[in-house]
mmCIF file of C-alpha atoms and ligand atoms in Angstrom:
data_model
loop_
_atom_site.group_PDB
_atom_site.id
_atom_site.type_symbol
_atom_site.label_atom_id
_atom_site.label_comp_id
_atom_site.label_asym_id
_atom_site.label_seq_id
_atom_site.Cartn_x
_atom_site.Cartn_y
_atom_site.Cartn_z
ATOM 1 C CA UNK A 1 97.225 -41.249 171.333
ATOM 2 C CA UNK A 2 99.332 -43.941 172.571
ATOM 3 C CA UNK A 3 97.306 -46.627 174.979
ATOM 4 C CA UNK A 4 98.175 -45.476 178.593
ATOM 5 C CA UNK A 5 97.381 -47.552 181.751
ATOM 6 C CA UNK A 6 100.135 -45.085 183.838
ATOM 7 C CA UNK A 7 98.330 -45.095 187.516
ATOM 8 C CA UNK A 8 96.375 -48.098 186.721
ATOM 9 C CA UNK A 9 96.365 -51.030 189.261
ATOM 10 C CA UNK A 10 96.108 -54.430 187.577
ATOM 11 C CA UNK A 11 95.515 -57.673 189.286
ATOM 12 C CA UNK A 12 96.846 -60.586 187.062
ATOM 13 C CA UNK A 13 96.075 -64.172 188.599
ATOM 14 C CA UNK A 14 98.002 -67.228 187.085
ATOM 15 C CA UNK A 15 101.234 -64.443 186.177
ATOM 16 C CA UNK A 16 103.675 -66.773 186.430
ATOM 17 C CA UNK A 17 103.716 -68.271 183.273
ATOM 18 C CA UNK A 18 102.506 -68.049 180.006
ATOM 19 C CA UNK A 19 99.394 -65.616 179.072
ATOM 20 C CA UNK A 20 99.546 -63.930 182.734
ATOM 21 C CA UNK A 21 102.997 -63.507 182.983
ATOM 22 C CA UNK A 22 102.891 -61.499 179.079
ATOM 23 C CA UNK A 23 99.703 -59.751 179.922
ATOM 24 C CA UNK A 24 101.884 -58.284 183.281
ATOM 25 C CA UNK A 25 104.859 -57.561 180.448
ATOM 26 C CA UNK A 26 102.677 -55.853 178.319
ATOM 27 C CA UNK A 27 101.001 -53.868 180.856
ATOM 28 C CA UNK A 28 104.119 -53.255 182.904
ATOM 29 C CA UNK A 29 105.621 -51.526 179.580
ATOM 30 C CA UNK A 30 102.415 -48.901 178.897
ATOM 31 C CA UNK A 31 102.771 -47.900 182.921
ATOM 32 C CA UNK A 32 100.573 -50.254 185.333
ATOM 33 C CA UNK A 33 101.108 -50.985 188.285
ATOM 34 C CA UNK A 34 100.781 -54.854 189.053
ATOM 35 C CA UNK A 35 99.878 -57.119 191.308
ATOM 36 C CA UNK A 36 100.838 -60.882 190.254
ATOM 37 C CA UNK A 37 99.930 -63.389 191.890
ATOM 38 C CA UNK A 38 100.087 -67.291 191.266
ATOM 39 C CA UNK A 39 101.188 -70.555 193.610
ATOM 40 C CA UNK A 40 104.443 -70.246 192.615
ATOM 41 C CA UNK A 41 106.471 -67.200 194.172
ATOM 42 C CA UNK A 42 109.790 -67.605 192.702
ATOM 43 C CA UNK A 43 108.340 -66.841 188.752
ATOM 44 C CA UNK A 44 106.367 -63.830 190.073
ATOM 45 C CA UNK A 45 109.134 -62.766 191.937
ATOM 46 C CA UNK A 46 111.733 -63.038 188.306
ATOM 47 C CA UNK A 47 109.267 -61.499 186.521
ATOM 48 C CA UNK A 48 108.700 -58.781 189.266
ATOM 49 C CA UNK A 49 112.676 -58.024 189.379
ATOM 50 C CA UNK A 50 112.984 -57.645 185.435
ATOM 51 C CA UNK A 51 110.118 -55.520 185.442
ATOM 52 C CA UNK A 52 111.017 -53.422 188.018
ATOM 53 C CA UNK A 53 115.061 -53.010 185.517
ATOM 54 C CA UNK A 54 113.120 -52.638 182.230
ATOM 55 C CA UNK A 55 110.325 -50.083 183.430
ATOM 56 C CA UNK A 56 110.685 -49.322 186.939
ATOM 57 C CA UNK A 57 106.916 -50.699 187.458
ATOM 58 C CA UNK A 58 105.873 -50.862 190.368
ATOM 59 C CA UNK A 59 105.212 -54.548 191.889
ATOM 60 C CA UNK A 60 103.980 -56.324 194.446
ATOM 61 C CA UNK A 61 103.987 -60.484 194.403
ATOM 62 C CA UNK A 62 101.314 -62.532 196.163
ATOM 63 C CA UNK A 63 101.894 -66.390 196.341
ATOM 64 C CA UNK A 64 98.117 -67.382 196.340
ATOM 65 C CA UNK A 65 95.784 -70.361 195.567
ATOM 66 C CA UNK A 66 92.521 -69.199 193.487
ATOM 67 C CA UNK A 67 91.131 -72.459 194.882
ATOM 68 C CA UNK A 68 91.171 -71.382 198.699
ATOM 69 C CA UNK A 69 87.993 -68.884 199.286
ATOM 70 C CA UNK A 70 89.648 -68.111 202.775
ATOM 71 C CA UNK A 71 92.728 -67.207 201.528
ATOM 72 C CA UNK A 72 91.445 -65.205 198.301
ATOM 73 C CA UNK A 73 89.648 -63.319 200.325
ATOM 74 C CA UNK A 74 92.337 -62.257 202.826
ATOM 75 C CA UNK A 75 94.651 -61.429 200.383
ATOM 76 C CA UNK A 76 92.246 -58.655 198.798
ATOM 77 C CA UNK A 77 91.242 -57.120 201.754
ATOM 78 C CA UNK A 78 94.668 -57.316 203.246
ATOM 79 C CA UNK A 79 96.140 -55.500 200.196
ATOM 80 C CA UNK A 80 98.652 -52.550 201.275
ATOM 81 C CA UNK A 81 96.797 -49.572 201.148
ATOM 82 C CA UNK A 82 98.845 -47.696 198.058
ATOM 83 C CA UNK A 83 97.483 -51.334 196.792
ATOM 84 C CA UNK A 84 93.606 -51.688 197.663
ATOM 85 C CA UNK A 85 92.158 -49.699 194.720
ATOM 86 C CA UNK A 86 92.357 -52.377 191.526
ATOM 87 C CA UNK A 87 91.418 -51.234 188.645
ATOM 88 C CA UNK A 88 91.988 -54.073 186.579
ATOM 89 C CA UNK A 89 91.301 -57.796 187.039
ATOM 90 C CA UNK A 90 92.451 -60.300 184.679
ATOM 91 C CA UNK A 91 91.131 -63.348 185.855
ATOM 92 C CA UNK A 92 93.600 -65.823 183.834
ATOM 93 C CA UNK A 93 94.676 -68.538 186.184
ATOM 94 C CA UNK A 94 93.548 -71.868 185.067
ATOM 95 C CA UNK A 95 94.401 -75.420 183.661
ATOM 96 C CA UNK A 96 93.353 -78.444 182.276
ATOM 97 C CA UNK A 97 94.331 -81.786 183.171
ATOM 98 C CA UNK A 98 94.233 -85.127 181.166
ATOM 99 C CA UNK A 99 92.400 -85.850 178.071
ATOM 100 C CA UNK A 100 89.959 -88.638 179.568
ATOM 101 C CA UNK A 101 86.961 -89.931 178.690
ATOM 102 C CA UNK A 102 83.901 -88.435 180.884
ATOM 103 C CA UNK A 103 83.204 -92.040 182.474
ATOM 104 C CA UNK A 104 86.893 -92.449 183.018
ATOM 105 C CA UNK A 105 88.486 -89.408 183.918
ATOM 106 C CA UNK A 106 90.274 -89.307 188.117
ATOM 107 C CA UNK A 107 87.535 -87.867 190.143
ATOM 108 C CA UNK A 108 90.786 -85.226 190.951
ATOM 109 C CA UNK A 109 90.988 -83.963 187.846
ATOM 110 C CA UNK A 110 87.943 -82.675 187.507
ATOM 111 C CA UNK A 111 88.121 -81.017 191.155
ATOM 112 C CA UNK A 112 90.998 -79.415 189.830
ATOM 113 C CA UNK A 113 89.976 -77.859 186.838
ATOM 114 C CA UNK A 114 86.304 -76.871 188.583
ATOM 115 C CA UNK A 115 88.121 -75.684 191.572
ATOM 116 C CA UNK A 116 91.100 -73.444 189.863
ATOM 117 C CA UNK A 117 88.797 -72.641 186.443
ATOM 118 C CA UNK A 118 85.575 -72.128 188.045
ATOM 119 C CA UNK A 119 85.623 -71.459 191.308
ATOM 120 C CA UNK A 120 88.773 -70.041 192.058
ATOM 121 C CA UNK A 121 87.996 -67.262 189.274
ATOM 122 C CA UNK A 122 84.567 -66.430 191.196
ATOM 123 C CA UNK A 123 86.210 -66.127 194.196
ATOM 124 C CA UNK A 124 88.336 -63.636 192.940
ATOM 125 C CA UNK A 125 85.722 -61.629 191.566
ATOM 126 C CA UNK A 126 83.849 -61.618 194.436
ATOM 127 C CA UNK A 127 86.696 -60.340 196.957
ATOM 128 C CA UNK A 128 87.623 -57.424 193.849
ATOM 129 C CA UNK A 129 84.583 -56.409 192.338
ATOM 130 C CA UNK A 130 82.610 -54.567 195.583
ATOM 131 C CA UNK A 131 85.664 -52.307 195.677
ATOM 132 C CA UNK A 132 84.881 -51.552 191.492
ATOM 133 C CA UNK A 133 81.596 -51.032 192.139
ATOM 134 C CA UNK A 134 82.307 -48.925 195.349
ATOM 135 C CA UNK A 135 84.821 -46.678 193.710
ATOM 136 C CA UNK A 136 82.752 -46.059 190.357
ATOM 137 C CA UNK A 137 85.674 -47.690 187.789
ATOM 138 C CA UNK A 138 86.693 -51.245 187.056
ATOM 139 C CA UNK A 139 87.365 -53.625 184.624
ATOM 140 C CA UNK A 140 87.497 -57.426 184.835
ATOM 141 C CA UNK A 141 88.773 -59.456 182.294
ATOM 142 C CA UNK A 142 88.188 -63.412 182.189
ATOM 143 C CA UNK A 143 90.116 -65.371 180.595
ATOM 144 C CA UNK A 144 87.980 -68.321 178.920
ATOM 145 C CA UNK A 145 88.886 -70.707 176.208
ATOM 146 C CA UNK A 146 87.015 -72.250 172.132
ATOM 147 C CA UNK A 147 86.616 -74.999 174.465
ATOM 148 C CA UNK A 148 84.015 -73.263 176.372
ATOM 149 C CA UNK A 149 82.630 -73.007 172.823
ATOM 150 C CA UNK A 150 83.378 -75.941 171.565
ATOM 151 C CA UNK A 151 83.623 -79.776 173.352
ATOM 152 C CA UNK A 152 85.916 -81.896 172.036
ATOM 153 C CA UNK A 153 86.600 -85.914 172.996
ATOM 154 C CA UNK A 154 88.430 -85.987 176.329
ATOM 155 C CA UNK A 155 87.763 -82.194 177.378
ATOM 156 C CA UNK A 156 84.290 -82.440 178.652
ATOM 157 C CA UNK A 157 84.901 -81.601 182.105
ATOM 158 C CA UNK A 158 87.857 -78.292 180.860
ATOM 159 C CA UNK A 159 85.521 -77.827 178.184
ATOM 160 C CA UNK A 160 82.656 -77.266 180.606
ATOM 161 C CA UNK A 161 84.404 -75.138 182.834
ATOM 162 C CA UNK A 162 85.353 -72.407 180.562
ATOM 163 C CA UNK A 163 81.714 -72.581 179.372
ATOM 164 C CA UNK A 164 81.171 -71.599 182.476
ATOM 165 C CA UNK A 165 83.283 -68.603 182.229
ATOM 166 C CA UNK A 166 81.304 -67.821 179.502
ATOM 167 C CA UNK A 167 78.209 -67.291 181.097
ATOM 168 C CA UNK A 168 79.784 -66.027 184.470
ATOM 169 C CA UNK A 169 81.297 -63.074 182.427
ATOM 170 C CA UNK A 170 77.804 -62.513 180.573
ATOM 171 C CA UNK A 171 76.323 -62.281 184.111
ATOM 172 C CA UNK A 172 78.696 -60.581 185.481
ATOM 173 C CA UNK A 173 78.243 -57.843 182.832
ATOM 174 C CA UNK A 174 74.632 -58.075 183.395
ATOM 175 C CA UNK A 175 75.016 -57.311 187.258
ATOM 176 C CA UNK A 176 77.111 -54.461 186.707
ATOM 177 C CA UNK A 177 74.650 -52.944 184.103
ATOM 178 C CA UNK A 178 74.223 -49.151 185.476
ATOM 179 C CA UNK A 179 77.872 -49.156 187.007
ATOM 180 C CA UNK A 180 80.679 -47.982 185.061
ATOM 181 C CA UNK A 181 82.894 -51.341 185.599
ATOM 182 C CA UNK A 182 83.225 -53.155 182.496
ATOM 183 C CA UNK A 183 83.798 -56.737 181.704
ATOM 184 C CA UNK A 184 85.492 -58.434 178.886
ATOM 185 C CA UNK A 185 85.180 -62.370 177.829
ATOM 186 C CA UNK A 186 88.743 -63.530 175.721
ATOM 187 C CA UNK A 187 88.383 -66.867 174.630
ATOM 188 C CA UNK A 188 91.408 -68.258 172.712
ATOM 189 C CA UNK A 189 92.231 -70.820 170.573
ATOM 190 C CA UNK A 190 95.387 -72.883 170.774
ATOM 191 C CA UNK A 191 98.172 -70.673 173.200
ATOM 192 C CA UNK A 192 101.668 -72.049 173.473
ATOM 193 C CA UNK A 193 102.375 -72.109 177.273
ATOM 194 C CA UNK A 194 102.462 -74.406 180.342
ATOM 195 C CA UNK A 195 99.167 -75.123 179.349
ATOM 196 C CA UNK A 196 99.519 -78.784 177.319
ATOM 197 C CA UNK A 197 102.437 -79.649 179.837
ATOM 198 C CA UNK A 198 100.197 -78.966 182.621
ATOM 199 C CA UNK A 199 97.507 -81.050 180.847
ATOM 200 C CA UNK A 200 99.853 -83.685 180.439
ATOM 201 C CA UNK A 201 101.197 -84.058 183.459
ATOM 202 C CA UNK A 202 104.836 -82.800 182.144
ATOM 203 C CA UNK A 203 105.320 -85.468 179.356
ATOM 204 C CA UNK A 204 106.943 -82.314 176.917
ATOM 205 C CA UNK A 205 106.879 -84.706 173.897
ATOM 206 C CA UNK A 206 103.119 -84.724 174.173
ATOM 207 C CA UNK A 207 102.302 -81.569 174.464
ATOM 208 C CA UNK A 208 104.555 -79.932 171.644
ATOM 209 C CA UNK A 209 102.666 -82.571 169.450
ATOM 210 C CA UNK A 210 99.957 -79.749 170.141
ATOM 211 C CA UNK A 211 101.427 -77.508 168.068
ATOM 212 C CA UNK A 212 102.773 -79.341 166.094
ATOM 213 C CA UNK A 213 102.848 -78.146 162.173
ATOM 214 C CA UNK A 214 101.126 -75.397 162.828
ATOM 215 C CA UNK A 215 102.073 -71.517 164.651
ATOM 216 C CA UNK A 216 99.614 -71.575 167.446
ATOM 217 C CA UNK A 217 98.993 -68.017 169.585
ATOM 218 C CA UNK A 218 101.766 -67.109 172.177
ATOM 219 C CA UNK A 219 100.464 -65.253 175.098
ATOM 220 C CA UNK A 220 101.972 -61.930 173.834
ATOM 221 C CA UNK A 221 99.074 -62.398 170.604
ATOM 222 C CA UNK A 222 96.317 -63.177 173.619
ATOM 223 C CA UNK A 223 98.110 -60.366 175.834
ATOM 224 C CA UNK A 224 98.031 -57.776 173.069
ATOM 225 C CA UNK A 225 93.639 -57.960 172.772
ATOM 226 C CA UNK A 226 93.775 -58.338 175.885
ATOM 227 C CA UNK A 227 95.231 -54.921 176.047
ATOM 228 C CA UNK A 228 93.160 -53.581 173.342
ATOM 229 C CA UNK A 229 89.907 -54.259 175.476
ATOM 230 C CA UNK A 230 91.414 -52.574 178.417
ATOM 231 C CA UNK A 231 92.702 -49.021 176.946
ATOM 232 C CA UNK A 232 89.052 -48.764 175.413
ATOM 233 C CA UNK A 233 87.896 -45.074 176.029
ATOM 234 C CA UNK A 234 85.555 -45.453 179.760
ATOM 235 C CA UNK A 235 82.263 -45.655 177.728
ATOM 236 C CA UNK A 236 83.069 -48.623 175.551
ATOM 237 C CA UNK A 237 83.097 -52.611 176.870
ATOM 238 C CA UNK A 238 84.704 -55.161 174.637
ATOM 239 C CA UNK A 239 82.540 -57.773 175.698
ATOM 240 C CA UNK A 240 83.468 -60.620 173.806
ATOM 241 C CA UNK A 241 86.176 -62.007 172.162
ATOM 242 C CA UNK A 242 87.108 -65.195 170.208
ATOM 243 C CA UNK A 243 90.961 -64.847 168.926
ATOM 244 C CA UNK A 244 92.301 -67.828 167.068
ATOM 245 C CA UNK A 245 95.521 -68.729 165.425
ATOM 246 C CA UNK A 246 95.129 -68.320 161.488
ATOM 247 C CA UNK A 247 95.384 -72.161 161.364
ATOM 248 C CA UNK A 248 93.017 -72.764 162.983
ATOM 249 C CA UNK A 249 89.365 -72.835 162.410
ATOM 250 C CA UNK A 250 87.544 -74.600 165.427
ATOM 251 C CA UNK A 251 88.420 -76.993 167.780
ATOM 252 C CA UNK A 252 88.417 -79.856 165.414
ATOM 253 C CA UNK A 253 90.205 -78.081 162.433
ATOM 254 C CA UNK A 254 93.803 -77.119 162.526
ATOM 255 C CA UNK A 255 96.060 -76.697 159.711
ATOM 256 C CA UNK A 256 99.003 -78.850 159.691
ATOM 257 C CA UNK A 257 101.537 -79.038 157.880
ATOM 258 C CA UNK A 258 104.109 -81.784 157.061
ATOM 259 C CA UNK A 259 107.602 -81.235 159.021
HETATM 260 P P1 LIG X 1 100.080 -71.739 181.835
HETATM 261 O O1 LIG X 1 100.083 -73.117 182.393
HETATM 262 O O2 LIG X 1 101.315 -71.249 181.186
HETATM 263 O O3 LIG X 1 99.646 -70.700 182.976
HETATM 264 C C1 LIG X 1 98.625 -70.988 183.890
HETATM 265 C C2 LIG X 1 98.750 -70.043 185.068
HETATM 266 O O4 LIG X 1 97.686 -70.318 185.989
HETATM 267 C C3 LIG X 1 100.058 -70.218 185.814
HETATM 268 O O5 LIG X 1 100.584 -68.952 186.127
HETATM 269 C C4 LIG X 1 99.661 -70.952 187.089
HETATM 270 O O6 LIG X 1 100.500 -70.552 188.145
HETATM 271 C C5 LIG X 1 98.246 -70.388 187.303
HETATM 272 N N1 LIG X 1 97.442 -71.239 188.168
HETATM 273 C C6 LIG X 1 97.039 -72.509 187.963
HETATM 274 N N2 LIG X 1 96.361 -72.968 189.026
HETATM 275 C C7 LIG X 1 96.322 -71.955 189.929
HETATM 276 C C8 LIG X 1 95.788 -71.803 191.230
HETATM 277 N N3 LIG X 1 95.122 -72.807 191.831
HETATM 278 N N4 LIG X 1 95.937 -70.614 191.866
HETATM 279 C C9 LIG X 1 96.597 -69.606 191.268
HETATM 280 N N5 LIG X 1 97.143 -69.687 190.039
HETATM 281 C C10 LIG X 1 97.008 -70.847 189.386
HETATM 282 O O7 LIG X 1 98.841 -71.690 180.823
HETATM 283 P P2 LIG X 1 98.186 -70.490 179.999
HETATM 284 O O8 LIG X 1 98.953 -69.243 180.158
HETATM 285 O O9 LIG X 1 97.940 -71.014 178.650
HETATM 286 O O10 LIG X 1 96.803 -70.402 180.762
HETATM 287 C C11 LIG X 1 96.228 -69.190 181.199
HETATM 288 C C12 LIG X 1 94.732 -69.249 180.994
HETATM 289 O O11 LIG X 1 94.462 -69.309 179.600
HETATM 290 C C13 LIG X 1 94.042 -70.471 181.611
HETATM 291 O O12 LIG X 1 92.841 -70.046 182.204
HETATM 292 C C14 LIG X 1 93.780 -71.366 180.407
HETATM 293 O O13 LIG X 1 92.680 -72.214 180.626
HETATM 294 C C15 LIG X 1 93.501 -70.320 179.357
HETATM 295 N N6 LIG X 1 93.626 -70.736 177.965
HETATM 296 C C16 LIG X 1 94.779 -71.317 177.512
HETATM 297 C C17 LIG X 1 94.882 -71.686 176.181
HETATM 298 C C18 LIG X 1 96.083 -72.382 175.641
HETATM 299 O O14 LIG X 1 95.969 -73.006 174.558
HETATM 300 N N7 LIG X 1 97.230 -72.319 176.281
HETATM 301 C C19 LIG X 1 93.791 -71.413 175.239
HETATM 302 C C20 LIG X 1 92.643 -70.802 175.823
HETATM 303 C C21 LIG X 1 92.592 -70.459 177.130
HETATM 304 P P3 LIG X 1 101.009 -71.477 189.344
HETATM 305 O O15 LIG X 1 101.195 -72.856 188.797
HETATM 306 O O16 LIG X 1 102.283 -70.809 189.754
HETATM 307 O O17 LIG X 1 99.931 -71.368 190.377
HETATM 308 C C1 LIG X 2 92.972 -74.290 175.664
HETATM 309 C C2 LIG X 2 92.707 -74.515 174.220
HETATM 310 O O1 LIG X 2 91.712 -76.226 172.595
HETATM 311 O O2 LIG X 2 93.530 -76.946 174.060
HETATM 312 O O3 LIG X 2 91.840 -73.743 176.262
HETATM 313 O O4 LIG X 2 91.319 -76.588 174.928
HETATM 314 S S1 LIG X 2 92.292 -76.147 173.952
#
């Protein structure tokens, strides 16, 4: 049988770009319902409208910061009533920035990334999940990263973060043990996105030298397990998942080749 997610209500965070905005096209197209939300309106609100002409999917937009409790919570518990019962939360808004030494790094940057990465997803969780629990169905996915694997030179801080996803999705799981909302862990390898233009502060030059040589993941690849995991029959939880581009191994070996 096809997947189906027709009637399903799916929270995306971080849709405007990149892995959120293809997990909200890939969802949109099997029939979900979405709510997207991210700082910047005007994407979600493009993506809404061609959604909307391609499937007739039903969307509603929410311009909000993950790293504002306040505001998180609000925006759940102000949710439209046609709107309140999610069934799906992917928790994928995040970013890294700079590629600094630990004892050099801005004292901002790290705020950032534990404030958005860290924080910001648990705050999310926490305003979504009661109503899971509540309502006997659920599903949150967390969007993680090799890096909380793996540390390489410069990412300590990123790196640590999305270990901390890690083992915030294992305890989540662990919390929910004897409920029937299930959580999944995605941790990808290299994704070409915003991501390394976010990093780098918008120098482009430096982050397509990223990818450079090599096909990395687009967000459709990390979209389409994310997908998988979600139109699992009710009684089975994809727990964990590394995906990586077939050139590359770890964080310290990619495949290259000469251009
Ligand atoms: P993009 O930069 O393309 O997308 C990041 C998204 O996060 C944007 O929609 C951005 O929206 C949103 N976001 C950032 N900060 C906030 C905030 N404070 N509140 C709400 N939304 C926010 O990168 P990716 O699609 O690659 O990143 C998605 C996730 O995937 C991240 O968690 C990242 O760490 C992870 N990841 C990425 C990999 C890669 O190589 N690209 C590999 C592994 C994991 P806006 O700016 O409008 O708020
Ligand atoms: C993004 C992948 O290796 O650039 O999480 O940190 S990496």
């Amino acid at each position: 049988m096809p997947a189906s997610l027709a009637n399903q209500t799916v929270l995306i965070t971080g849709a405007s770009s990149g892995i959120g905005a293809a997990c909200a096209r890939q969802t949109a197209a099997i029939g979900a319902r979405l709510i997207l939300a991210a700082r910047r309106l005007e994407p979600l609100q493009m993506l809404a409208t061609e959604l909307q002409q391609q499937h007739g999917t039903d969307v509603l937009t929410i311009g909000l910061d993950v790293r504002q409790p306040e505001a998180v919570r609000e925006a759940i518990a102000t949710l439209p009533e046609a709107w309140g019962a999610i069934d799906i939360l992917i928790n994928n808004a995040g970013l890294s920035r700079g590629l600094d030494k630990q004892y050099e790094a801005p004292l901002d940057d790290w705020g950032t990334m534990i404030d958005t990465n860290v924080k910001g997803l648990l705050y999310v969780t926490r305003a979504v999940v009661p109503g899971m629990v509540a309502r006997g169905r659920g599903h949150v996915v967390n969007v993680g990263s090799i890096a909380g694997r793996q540390t390489y030179p410069g990412g300590s801080v990123y790196c640590a973060t999305k270990a901390a996803v890690r083992a915030l999705s294992e305890g989540l799981k662990l919390d929910l043990l004897g409920t029937a909302v299930r959580v999944t862990n995605i941790d990808p390898g290299l994704v070409e996105t915003e991501f390394s233009l976010v990093r780098f502060g918008g120098d482009s030059d430096r982050a397509q030298g990223v990818y450079q040589g090599m096909t990395p993941l687009s967000g459709d690849d990390v979209a389409d397990a994310i997908v998988f995991a979600i139109t699992r029959p009710a009684h089975v939880n994809i727990s964990d998942l590394l995906l990586l581009p077939t050139d590359q191994s770890s964080v310290f070996h990619v495949h290259r080749r000469a251009e």
